[in-house]
Every structure is written in structure tokens, then in C-alpha cells.
Amino acid sequence: MRPMTSEPITMRLGWVIVYVDDPPAAAAFYERTFGLPVEFSAPGGTYTQLDTGPTKLAFASYTLGEKNFAGGVRRAALEGQPPNVEITLVADDVEGAYAQALEAGCAALAEPEDKPQGQRVAYVRDPFGTLVELATPL
């Protein structure tokens, strides 16, 4: 074990990884729909990472999750309540992003609306079952 010190460990968010059946297809969807370019794809199609700035968005296969730890992760559903995690994509034009997402195959969950904190926000579910918030900058 590491000795306790009075200095905290500083951490930062490096990646958000979404598990899907087909990581290259999910990445291609996000590249085509939201303009997020693919930065890296692992051989065999088990992992694809997008260039989203300092914090990366990536897609990993359910089979890779099963290799990482026993049982892997629960699959996202395409119906019913969305999972307990969402991806937030920030854009100045939420209406345009929402329309673009629906046209590309996302399911509508909540139309764009103004929130008390001053943001305009909408919600969709992507074709892979992931909850996506579209929001103006905070």
C-alpha cells in the first residue's frame, strides 16, 4: 500500500468510453452526425477513439469489456429509460444539432428548451442506446 500523505492526488477526466456492439460504426455515426473526427482505431475493431479535445470520447466493444473484467458491462437498451450516464455535446445551435441528430437516426427524448442556468438543452438516444444531451455552453 501507498503511504498516506497530506497532499491529495490530482486527477482529471481522460476518456469517456461507451460500450457498443460495433465501435467503428458508432464512431462513424458520431463523425458523420456531430463532426467528431476519429483519432484512433484499434486493430480488430474493439476500440475507436474520437478527437473531442482534452477529454476523449471512445467506443469499446462489449467483448473488450468482458476481457477487461469478469462479466463485462450491461448492454444499453434502445427502449425504456436510458442508462445512468449521458454524453453531453456542446453546440451554439441546439435546435440545429437536435434536428441533425434526429435526421441521422437518434430517438427524440426531449425537445430543446431553456433551462434555469441559462442553457438551451435537448436530449436524444443514439442508435446504440446511449443517452446524449445537446446543450449550449454553460
JSON list of C-alpha atoms in Angstrom, two decimals, residues 27-109:
[
{"chain": "A", "resi": 27, "resn": "ALA", "atom": "CA", "xyz": [-17.54, 6.33, -34.18]},
{"chain": "A", "resi": 28, "resn": "ALA", "atom": "CA", "xyz": [-18.51, 6.73, -37.84]},
{"chain": "A", "resi": 29, "resn": "PHE", "atom": "CA", "xyz": [-22.01, 7.74, -36.74]},
{"chain": "A", "resi": 30, "resn": "TYR", "atom": "CA", "xyz": [-20.64, 10.41, -34.36]},
{"chain": "A", "resi": 31, "resn": "GLU", "atom": "CA", "xyz": [-18.20, 11.63, -37.00]},
{"chain": "A", "resi": 32, "resn": "ARG", "atom": "CA", "xyz": [-20.93, 11.89, -39.66]},
{"chain": "A", "resi": 33, "resn": "THR", "atom": "CA", "xyz": [-23.66, 13.27, -37.37]},
{"chain": "A", "resi": 34, "resn": "PHE", "atom": "CA", "xyz": [-21.77, 15.53, -34.98]},
{"chain": "A", "resi": 35, "resn": "GLY", "atom": "CA", "xyz": [-18.48, 16.21, -36.81]},
{"chain": "A", "resi": 36, "resn": "LEU", "atom": "CA", "xyz": [-16.26, 14.50, -34.22]},
{"chain": "A", "resi": 37, "resn": "PRO", "atom": "CA", "xyz": [-13.28, 13.05, -36.13]},
{"chain": "A", "resi": 38, "resn": "VAL", "atom": "CA", "xyz": [-11.91, 9.59, -35.47]},
{"chain": "A", "resi": 39, "resn": "GLU", "atom": "CA", "xyz": [-8.49, 9.85, -33.81]},
{"chain": "A", "resi": 40, "resn": "PHE", "atom": "CA", "xyz": [-7.59, 6.20, -33.27]},
{"chain": "A", "resi": 41, "resn": "SER", "atom": "CA", "xyz": [-8.98, 2.76, -34.06]},
{"chain": "A", "resi": 42, "resn": "ALA", "atom": "CA", "xyz": [-7.57, -0.44, -32.60]},
{"chain": "A", "resi": 43, "resn": "PRO", "atom": "CA", "xyz": [-6.96, -3.34, -34.97]},
{"chain": "A", "resi": 44, "resn": "GLY", "atom": "CA", "xyz": [-9.87, -5.75, -34.92]},
{"chain": "A", "resi": 45, "resn": "GLY", "atom": "CA", "xyz": [-12.48, -3.05, -34.28]},
{"chain": "A", "resi": 46, "resn": "THR", "atom": "CA", "xyz": [-12.68, -3.44, -30.49]},
{"chain": "A", "resi": 47, "resn": "TYR", "atom": "CA", "xyz": [-11.94, 0.23, -29.69]},
{"chain": "A", "resi": 48, "resn": "THR", "atom": "CA", "xyz": [-12.28, 3.55, -31.53]},
{"chain": "A", "resi": 49, "resn": "GLN", "atom": "CA", "xyz": [-11.49, 6.98, -30.08]},
{"chain": "A", "resi": 50, "resn": "LEU", "atom": "CA", "xyz": [-12.72, 10.36, -31.28]},
{"chain": "A", "resi": 51, "resn": "ASP", "atom": "CA", "xyz": [-10.86, 13.66, -31.16]},
{"chain": "A", "resi": 52, "resn": "THR", "atom": "CA", "xyz": [-13.04, 15.66, -28.78]},
{"chain": "A", "resi": 53, "resn": "GLY", "atom": "CA", "xyz": [-10.40, 17.88, -27.21]},
{"chain": "A", "resi": 54, "resn": "PRO", "atom": "CA", "xyz": [-8.56, 17.13, -23.97]},
{"chain": "A", "resi": 55, "resn": "THR", "atom": "CA", "xyz": [-11.18, 14.62, -22.79]},
{"chain": "A", "resi": 56, "resn": "LYS", "atom": "CA", "xyz": [-11.71, 11.89, -25.36]},
{"chain": "A", "resi": 57, "resn": "LEU", "atom": "CA", "xyz": [-14.89, 10.06, -26.30]},
{"chain": "A", "resi": 58, "resn": "ALA", "atom": "CA", "xyz": [-14.33, 6.44, -27.23]},
{"chain": "A", "resi": 59, "resn": "PHE", "atom": "CA", "xyz": [-16.34, 3.37, -28.12]},
{"chain": "A", "resi": 60, "resn": "ALA", "atom": "CA", "xyz": [-15.31, -0.11, -26.99]},
{"chain": "A", "resi": 61, "resn": "SER", "atom": "CA", "xyz": [-16.85, -3.46, -27.83]},
{"chain": "A", "resi": 62, "resn": "TYR", "atom": "CA", "xyz": [-18.80, -5.43, -25.29]},
{"chain": "A", "resi": 63, "resn": "THR", "atom": "CA", "xyz": [-16.34, -8.27, -25.89]},
{"chain": "A", "resi": 64, "resn": "LEU", "atom": "CA", "xyz": [-13.47, -6.00, -24.86]},
{"chain": "A", "resi": 65, "resn": "GLY", "atom": "CA", "xyz": [-15.38, -5.18, -21.67]},
{"chain": "A", "resi": 66, "resn": "GLU", "atom": "CA", "xyz": [-15.67, -8.90, -20.95]},
{"chain": "A", "resi": 67, "resn": "LYS", "atom": "CA", "xyz": [-11.91, -9.23, -21.38]},
{"chain": "A", "resi": 68, "resn": "ASN", "atom": "CA", "xyz": [-11.26, -6.27, -19.06]},
{"chain": "A", "resi": 69, "resn": "PHE", "atom": "CA", "xyz": [-13.22, -7.69, -16.12]},
{"chain": "A", "resi": 70, "resn": "ALA", "atom": "CA", "xyz": [-15.49, -10.65, -15.39]},
{"chain": "A", "resi": 71, "resn": "GLY", "atom": "CA", "xyz": [-19.00, -10.20, -16.73]},
{"chain": "A", "resi": 72, "resn": "GLY", "atom": "CA", "xyz": [-18.24, -7.04, -18.72]},
{"chain": "A", "resi": 73, "resn": "VAL", "atom": "CA", "xyz": [-20.84, -4.28, -18.81]},
{"chain": "A", "resi": 74, "resn": "ARG", "atom": "CA", "xyz": [-24.62, -4.25, -19.13]},
{"chain": "A", "resi": 75, "resn": "ARG", "atom": "CA", "xyz": [-25.82, -3.60, -22.67]},
{"chain": "A", "resi": 76, "resn": "ALA", "atom": "CA", "xyz": [-27.60, -0.33, -23.38]},
{"chain": "A", "resi": 77, "resn": "ALA", "atom": "CA", "xyz": [-31.26, -0.69, -24.29]},
{"chain": "A", "resi": 78, "resn": "LEU", "atom": "CA", "xyz": [-32.85, 1.00, -27.27]},
{"chain": "A", "resi": 79, "resn": "GLU", "atom": "CA", "xyz": [-36.16, 1.42, -25.43]},
{"chain": "A", "resi": 80, "resn": "GLY", "atom": "CA", "xyz": [-37.30, 2.31, -21.92]},
{"chain": "A", "resi": 81, "resn": "GLN", "atom": "CA", "xyz": [-35.37, 4.50, -19.54]},
{"chain": "A", "resi": 82, "resn": "PRO", "atom": "CA", "xyz": [-31.89, 5.48, -20.74]},
{"chain": "A", "resi": 83, "resn": "PRO", "atom": "CA", "xyz": [-28.77, 4.36, -18.84]},
{"chain": "A", "resi": 84, "resn": "ASN", "atom": "CA", "xyz": [-27.46, 6.28, -15.83]},
{"chain": "A", "resi": 85, "resn": "VAL", "atom": "CA", "xyz": [-24.74, 8.06, -17.84]},
{"chain": "A", "resi": 86, "resn": "GLU", "atom": "CA", "xyz": [-25.06, 10.62, -20.60]},
{"chain": "A", "resi": 87, "resn": "ILE", "atom": "CA", "xyz": [-22.73, 12.15, -23.12]},
{"chain": "A", "resi": 88, "resn": "THR", "atom": "CA", "xyz": [-23.10, 15.92, -23.46]},
{"chain": "A", "resi": 89, "resn": "LEU", "atom": "CA", "xyz": [-22.20, 17.54, -26.76]},
{"chain": "A", "resi": 90, "resn": "VAL", "atom": "CA", "xyz": [-21.96, 21.33, -26.67]},
{"chain": "A", "resi": 91, "resn": "ALA", "atom": "CA", "xyz": [-23.08, 23.48, -29.59]},
{"chain": "A", "resi": 92, "resn": "ASP", "atom": "CA", "xyz": [-24.25, 27.05, -30.04]},
{"chain": "A", "resi": 93, "resn": "ASP", "atom": "CA", "xyz": [-27.20, 25.85, -32.17]},
{"chain": "A", "resi": 94, "resn": "VAL", "atom": "CA", "xyz": [-29.04, 23.21, -30.13]},
{"chain": "A", "resi": 95, "resn": "GLU", "atom": "CA", "xyz": [-32.07, 23.24, -32.46]},
{"chain": "A", "resi": 96, "resn": "GLY", "atom": "CA", "xyz": [-29.83, 22.51, -35.44]},
{"chain": "A", "resi": 97, "resn": "ALA", "atom": "CA", "xyz": [-27.92, 19.80, -33.56]},
{"chain": "A", "resi": 98, "resn": "TYR", "atom": "CA", "xyz": [-31.20, 18.24, -32.41]},
{"chain": "A", "resi": 99, "resn": "ALA", "atom": "CA", "xyz": [-32.65, 18.22, -35.95]},
{"chain": "A", "resi": 100, "resn": "GLN", "atom": "CA", "xyz": [-29.39, 16.78, -37.29]},
{"chain": "A", "resi": 101, "resn": "ALA", "atom": "CA", "xyz": [-29.39, 14.05, -34.63]},
{"chain": "A", "resi": 102, "resn": "LEU", "atom": "CA", "xyz": [-32.98, 13.05, -35.40]},
{"chain": "A", "resi": 103, "resn": "GLU", "atom": "CA", "xyz": [-32.31, 13.02, -39.13]},
{"chain": "A", "resi": 104, "resn": "ALA", "atom": "CA", "xyz": [-29.29, 10.75, -38.55]},
{"chain": "A", "resi": 105, "resn": "GLY", "atom": "CA", "xyz": [-31.36, 8.20, -36.61]},
{"chain": "A", "resi": 106, "resn": "CYS", "atom": "CA", "xyz": [-31.36, 9.30, -32.97]},
{"chain": "A", "resi": 107, "resn": "ALA", "atom": "CA", "xyz": [-34.58, 8.92, -30.99]},
{"chain": "A", "resi": 108, "resn": "ALA", "atom": "CA", "xyz": [-36.12, 12.09, -29.54]},
{"chain": "A", "resi": 109, "resn": "LEU", "atom": "CA", "xyz": [-36.32, 12.17, -25.74]}
]
